[in-house]
Coordinates of C-alpha atoms in Angstrom, one line a residue:
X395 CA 68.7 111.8 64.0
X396 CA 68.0 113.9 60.8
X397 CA 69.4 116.3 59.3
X398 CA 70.3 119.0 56.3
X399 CA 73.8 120.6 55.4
X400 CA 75.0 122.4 52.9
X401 CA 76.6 119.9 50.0
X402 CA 80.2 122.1 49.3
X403 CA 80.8 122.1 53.4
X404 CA 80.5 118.7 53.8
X405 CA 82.1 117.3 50.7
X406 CA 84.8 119.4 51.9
X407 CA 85.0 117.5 55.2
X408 CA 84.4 114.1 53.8
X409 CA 87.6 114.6 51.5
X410 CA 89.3 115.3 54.5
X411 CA 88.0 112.3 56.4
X412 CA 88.7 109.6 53.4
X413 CA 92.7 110.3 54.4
X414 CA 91.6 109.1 57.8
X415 CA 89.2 105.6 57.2
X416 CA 90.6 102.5 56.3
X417 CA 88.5 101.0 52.6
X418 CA 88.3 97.5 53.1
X419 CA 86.4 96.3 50.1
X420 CA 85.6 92.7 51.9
X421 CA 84.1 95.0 54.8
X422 CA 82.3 98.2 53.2
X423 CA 80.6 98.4 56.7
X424 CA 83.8 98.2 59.0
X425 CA 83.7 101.1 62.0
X426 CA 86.7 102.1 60.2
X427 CA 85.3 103.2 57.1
X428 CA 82.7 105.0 58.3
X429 CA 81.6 108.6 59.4
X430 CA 79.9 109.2 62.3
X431 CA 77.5 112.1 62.7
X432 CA 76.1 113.4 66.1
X433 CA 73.8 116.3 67.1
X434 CA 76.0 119.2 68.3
X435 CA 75.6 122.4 69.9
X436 CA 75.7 124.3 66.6
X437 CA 74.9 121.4 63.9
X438 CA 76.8 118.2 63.6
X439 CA 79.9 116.8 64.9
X440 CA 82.1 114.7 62.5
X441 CA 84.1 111.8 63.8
X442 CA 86.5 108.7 62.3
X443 CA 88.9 106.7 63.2
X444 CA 91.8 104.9 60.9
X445 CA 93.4 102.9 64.1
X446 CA 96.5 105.2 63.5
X447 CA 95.1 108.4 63.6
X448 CA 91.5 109.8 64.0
X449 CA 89.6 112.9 63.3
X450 CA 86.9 115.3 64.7
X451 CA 85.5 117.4 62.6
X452 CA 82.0 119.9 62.4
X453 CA 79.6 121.2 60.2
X454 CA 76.7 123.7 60.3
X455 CA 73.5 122.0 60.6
X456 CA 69.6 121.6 61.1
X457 CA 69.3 118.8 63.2
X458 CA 66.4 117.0 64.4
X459 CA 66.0 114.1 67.2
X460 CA 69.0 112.3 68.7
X461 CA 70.8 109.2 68.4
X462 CA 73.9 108.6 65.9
X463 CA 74.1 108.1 61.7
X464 CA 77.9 106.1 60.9
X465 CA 77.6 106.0 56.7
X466 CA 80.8 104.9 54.8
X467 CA 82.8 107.7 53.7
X468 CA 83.9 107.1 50.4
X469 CA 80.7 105.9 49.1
X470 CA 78.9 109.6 51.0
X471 CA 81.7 111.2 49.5
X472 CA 81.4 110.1 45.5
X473 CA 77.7 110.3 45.8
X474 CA 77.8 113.9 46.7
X475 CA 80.7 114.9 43.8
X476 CA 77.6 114.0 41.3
X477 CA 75.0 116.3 43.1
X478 CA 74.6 120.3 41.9
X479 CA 71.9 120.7 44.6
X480 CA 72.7 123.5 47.2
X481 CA 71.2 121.5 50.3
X482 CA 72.1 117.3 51.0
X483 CA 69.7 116.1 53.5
X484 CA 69.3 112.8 55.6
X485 CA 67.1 110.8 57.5
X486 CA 67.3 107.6 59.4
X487 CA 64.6 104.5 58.1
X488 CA 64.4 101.6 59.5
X489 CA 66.2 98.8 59.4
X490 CA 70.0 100.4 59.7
X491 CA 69.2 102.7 56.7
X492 CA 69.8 106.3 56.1
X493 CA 68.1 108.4 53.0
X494 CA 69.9 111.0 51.6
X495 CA 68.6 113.6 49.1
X496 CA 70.7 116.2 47.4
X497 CA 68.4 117.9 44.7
X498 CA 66.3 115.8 42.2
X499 CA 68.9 112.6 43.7
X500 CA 68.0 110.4 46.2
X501 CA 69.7 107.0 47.7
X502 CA 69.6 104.9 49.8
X503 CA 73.1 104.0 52.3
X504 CA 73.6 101.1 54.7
X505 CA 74.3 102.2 58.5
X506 CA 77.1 100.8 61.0
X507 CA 74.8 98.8 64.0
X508 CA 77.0 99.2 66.7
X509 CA 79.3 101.9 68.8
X510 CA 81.5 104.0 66.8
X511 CA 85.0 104.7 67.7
X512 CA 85.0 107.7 70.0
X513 CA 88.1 109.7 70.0
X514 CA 90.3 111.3 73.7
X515 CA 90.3 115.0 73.8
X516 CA 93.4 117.1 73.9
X517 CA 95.0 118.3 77.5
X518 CA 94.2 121.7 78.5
X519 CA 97.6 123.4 77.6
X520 CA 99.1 123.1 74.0
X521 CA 102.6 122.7 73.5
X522 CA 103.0 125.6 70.9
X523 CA 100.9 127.1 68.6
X524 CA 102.4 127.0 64.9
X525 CA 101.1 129.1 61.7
X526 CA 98.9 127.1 59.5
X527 CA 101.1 128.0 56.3
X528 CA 104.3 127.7 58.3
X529 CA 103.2 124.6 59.6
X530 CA 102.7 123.6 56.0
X531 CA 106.1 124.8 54.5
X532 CA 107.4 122.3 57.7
X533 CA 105.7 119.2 56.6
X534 CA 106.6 119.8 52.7
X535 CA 110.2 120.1 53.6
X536 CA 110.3 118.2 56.3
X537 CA 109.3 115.0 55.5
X538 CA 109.9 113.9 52.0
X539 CA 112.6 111.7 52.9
X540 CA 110.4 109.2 53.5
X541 CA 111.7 105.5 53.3
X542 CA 110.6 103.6 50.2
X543 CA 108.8 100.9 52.3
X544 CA 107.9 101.0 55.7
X545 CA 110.0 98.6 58.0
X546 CA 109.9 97.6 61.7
X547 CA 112.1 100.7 62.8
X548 CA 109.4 103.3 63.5
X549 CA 112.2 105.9 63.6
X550 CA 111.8 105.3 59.4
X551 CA 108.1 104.7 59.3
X552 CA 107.2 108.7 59.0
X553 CA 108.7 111.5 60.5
X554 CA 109.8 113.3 63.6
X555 CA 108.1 116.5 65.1
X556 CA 110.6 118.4 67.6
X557 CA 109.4 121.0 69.9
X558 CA 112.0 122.9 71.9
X559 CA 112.0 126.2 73.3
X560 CA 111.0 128.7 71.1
X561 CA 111.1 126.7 67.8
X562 CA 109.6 123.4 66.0
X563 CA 111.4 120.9 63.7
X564 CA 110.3 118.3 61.8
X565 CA 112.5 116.0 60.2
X566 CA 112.6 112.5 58.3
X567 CA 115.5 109.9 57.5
X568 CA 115.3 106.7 54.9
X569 CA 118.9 105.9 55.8
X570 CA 120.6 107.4 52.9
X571 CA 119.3 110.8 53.2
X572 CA 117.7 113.3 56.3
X573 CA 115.6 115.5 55.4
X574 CA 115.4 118.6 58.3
X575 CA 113.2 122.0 58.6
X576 CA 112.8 124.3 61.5
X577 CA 111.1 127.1 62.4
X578 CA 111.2 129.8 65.6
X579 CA 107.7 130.7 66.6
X580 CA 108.7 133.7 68.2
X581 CA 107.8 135.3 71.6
X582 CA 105.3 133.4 73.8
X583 CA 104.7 130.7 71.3
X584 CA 107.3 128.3 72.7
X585 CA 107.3 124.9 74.5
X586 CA 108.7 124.4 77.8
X587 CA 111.8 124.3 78.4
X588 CA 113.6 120.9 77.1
X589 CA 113.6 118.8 74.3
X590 CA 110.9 116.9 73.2
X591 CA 110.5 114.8 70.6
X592 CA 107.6 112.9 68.7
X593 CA 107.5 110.1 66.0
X594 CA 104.6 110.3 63.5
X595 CA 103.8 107.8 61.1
X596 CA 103.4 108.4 57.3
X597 CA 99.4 108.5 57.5
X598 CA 99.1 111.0 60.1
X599 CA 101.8 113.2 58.1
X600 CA 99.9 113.1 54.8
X601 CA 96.4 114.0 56.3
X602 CA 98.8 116.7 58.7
X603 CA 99.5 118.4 55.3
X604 CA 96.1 118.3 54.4
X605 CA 94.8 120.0 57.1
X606 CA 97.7 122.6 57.3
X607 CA 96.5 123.7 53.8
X608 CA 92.9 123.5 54.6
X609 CA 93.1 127.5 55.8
X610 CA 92.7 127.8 59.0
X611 CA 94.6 129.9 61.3
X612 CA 96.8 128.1 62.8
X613 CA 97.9 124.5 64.6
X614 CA 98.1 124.0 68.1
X615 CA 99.8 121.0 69.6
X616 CA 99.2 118.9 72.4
X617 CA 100.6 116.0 74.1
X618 CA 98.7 113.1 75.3
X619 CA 99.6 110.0 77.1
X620 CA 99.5 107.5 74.8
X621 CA 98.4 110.3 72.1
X622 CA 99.4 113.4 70.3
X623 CA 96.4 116.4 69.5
X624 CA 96.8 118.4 66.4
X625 CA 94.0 121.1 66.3
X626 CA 93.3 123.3 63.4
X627 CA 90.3 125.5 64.0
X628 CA 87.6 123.2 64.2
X629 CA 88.9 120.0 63.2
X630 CA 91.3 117.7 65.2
X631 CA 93.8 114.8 64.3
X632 CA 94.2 112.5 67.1
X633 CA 97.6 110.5 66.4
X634 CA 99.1 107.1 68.2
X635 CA 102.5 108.2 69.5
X636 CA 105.1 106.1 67.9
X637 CA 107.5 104.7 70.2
X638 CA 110.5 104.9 68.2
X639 CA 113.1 108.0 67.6
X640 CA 115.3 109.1 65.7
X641 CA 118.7 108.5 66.3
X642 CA 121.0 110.9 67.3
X643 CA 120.9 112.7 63.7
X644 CA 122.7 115.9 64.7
X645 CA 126.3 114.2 64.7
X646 CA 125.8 113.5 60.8
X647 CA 124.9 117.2 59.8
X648 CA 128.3 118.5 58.2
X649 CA 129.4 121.7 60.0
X650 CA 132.0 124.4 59.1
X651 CA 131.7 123.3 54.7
X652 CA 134.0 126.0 53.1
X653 CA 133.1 124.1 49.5
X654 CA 129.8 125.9 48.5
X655 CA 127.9 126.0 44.8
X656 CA 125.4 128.0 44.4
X657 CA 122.8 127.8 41.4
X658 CA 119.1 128.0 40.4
X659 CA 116.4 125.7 41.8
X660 CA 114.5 125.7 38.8
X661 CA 117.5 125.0 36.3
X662 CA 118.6 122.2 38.6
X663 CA 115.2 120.6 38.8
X664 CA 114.9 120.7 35.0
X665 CA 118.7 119.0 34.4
X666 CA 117.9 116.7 36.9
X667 CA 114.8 115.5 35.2
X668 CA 116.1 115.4 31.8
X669 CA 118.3 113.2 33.0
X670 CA 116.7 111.0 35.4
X671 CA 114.9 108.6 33.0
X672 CA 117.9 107.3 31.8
X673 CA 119.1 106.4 35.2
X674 CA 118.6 102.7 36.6
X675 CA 119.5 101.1 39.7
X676 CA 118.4 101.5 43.3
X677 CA 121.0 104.7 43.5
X678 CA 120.0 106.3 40.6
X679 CA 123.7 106.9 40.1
X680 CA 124.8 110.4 38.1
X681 CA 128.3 112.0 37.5
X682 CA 128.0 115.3 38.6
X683 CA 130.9 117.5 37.2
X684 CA 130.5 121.3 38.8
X685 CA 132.7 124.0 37.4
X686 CA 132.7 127.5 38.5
X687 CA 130.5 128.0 35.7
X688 CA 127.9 124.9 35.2
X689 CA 127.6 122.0 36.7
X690 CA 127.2 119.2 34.1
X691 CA 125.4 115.9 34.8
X692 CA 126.0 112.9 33.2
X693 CA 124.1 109.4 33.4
X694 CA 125.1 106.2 31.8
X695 CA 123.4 102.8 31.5
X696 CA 121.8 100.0 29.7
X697 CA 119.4 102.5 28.8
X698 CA 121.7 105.2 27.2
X699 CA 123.6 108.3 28.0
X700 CA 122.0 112.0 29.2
X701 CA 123.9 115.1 29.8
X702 CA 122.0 118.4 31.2
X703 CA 123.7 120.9 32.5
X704 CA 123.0 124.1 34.6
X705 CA 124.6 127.4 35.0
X706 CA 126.8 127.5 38.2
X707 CA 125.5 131.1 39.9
X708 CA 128.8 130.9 42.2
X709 CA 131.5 128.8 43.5
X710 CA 134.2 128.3 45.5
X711 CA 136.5 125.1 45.9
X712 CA 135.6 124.2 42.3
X713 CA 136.2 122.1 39.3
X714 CA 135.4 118.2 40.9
X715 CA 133.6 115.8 40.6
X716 CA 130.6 114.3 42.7
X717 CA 128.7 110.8 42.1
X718 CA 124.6 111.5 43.5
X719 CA 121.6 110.2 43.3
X720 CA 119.7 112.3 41.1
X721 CA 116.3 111.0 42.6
X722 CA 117.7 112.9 46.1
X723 CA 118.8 115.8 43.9
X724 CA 115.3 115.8 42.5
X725 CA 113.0 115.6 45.9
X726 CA 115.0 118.4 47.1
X727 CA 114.4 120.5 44.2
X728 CA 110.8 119.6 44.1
X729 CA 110.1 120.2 47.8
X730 CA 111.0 124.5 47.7
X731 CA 109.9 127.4 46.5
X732 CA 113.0 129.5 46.6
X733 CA 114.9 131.2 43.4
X734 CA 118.2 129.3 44.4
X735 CA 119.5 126.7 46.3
X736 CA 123.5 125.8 47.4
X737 CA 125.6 122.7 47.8
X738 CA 128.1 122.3 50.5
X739 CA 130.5 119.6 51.6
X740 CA 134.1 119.5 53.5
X741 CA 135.5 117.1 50.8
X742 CA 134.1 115.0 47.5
X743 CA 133.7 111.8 49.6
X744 CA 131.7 113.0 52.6
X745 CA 128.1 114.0 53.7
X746 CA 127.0 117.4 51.8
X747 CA 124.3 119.7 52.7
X748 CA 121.4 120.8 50.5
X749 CA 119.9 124.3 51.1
X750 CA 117.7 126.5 49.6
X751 CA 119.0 130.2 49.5
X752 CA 116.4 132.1 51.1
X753 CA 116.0 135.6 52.8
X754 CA 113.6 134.3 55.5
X755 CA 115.7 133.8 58.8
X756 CA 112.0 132.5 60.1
X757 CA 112.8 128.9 58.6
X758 CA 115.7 126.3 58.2
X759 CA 115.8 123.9 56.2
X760 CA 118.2 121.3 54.5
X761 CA 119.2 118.2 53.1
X762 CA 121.8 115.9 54.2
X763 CA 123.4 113.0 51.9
X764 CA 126.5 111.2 50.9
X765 CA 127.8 111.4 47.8
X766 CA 127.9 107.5 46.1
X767 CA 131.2 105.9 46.2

């Protein structure tokens, strides 16, 4: 098969598909570094395959003859960053080799011999059909509380997506933090009726908030067998289910908290990293003294002291004293785009509750921790 594409498109795609390939310098021609290119209906299709997750993709396209082209991404992928040609065209030599031309360039790139990896396709009937940007503001506050290393538990290898009723949730845990954001889809957009719950590993997540970003309309969700579909327009992410779950999370989410501190998301980020790079350990212990009108932090170690401090917006159950781990403090911060954002907790010594204070009823989301003893 040959064929010519415009360059922009398919750089576009290929920097979608290098989230989904595995580089294995020892193996530059491994079927799971490679793109595979087929003759379609209205140019070409576009499919890969990681192990964990896969991806179908397509392009506009003049296509001639039939047959398959499977070129490493990567190496496709920097090529074309170096062309300023409009039009990238290839054709298949012999011997397992494929031209490319983009402009005055030309090159030369080794073909896969062999099958590709072909991907399932979804079931007929999504689960729920989610906003692309929603979708987006999901993963980002979702699933930050990723573990630091991935261990055997699968239920803190990624994160969990929750589709019940009207509403989908996505949430993450590394033991010492949960990280939790739902939205309500409205009217007719719902699941059926029940609980259900999916693990997704951190691969699939990252190129999930690729994709969510990449403009398209919207996501709709299926459920395989063995698989779960994620389809955004013309492209779809083919996950491996994880077999894992969460445990039952909802039992540590503090209910009722009648100490609340509210103050701004930007001032708090900015305290927090003024003061971070003083802090050692693996708790990245600070003193966090909150008055009813700033809340002070303080860090002390080998490396010296920091204070910061941020104005205190308002307050009730105030002066005391909190011990946090300002890196927890931080990825909240970091993960929101909201003006302010509120503390809450029954008592000094138990599990709190990070919010951002936000007018859209639309989304929930929230932070749980415990406060370092």
């Amino acid at each position: 098969m040959d064929f010519t594409t415009d360059r922009e498109a398919l750089l576009a795609e290929l920097n979608l598909f290098a989230g989904v390939v595995e580089n294995r310098p020892s193996d530059p021609l491994s079927m799971f570094s490679n793109v595979t290119f087929r003759p379609s209906e209205n140019g070409c299709e576009l499919t890969a395959s990681g192990g964990e997750i896969g991806l179908r993709s397509s392009i506009a396209a003049e296509t001639q003859g039939e047959g398959l082209l499977s070129v490493p991404v990567s190496l496709l992928a920097r090529w074309l960053k170096e062309g300023r040609a409009e039009k990238v065209s290839f054709h298949e030599t012999d011997q397992n080799w494929i031209q490319v031309r983009c402009g005055g360039n030309d090159t030369r790139i080794p073909g896969r011999v062999g099958d590709p990896p072909t991907l399932s396709d979804p079931p007929a009937d999504p689960l729920c059909t989610v906003p692309s940007e929603m979708f987006a503001t999901l993963l980002r506050s979702g699933s930050y509380a990723f573990p630091a290393a991935v261990d055997a538990s699968v239920a803190t290898a990624g994160a969990q997506i929750e589709v019940e009723g009207g509403s989908v949730r996505i949430v993450s845990s590394d033991h010492s933090r949960l990280a939790y954001s739902s939205a309500s889809l409205g009217d007719g957009d719902g699941a059926a009726d029940g609980k259900q719950a999916f693990g997704l590993g951190m691969k699939a997540i990252s190129e999930l908030t690729l994709l969510a970003r990449s403009g398209d309309s919207g996501m709709r969700f299926f459920e395989g067998e063995n698989h779960l579909f994620l389809e955004f327009g013309h492209r779809l992410l083919v996950c491996a289910k994880l077999a894992d779950r969460l445990p039952e999370y909802e039992h540590v989410i503090p209910r009722d908290c009648p100490i609340r501190i509210r103050t701004s998301r930007e001032g708090l980020l900015g305290a927090v990293q003024a003061a971070l790079p003083f802090s050692t350990g693996d708790f990245n212990r600070a003193k966090l003294d909150i008055g009813e009108e700033s809340i002070r932090i303080d860090v002390t170690s080998v490396r010296g002291e920091a204070i910061s401090e941020v104005e205190v917006l308002e307050a009730s159950g105030t002066p005391l004293t909190l011990h946090l781990n300002l890196v927890h403090l931080r990825d909240f911060a970091k993960s929101f785009d909201c003006e302010a954002v509120a503390l809450e907790f029954n008592t000094p010594d138990t599990a709190f509750i990070l919010r951002p204070v936000d007018e859209d009823d639309s989304i929930e989301h929230f932070c749980v921790g415990m406060p370092l003893v």
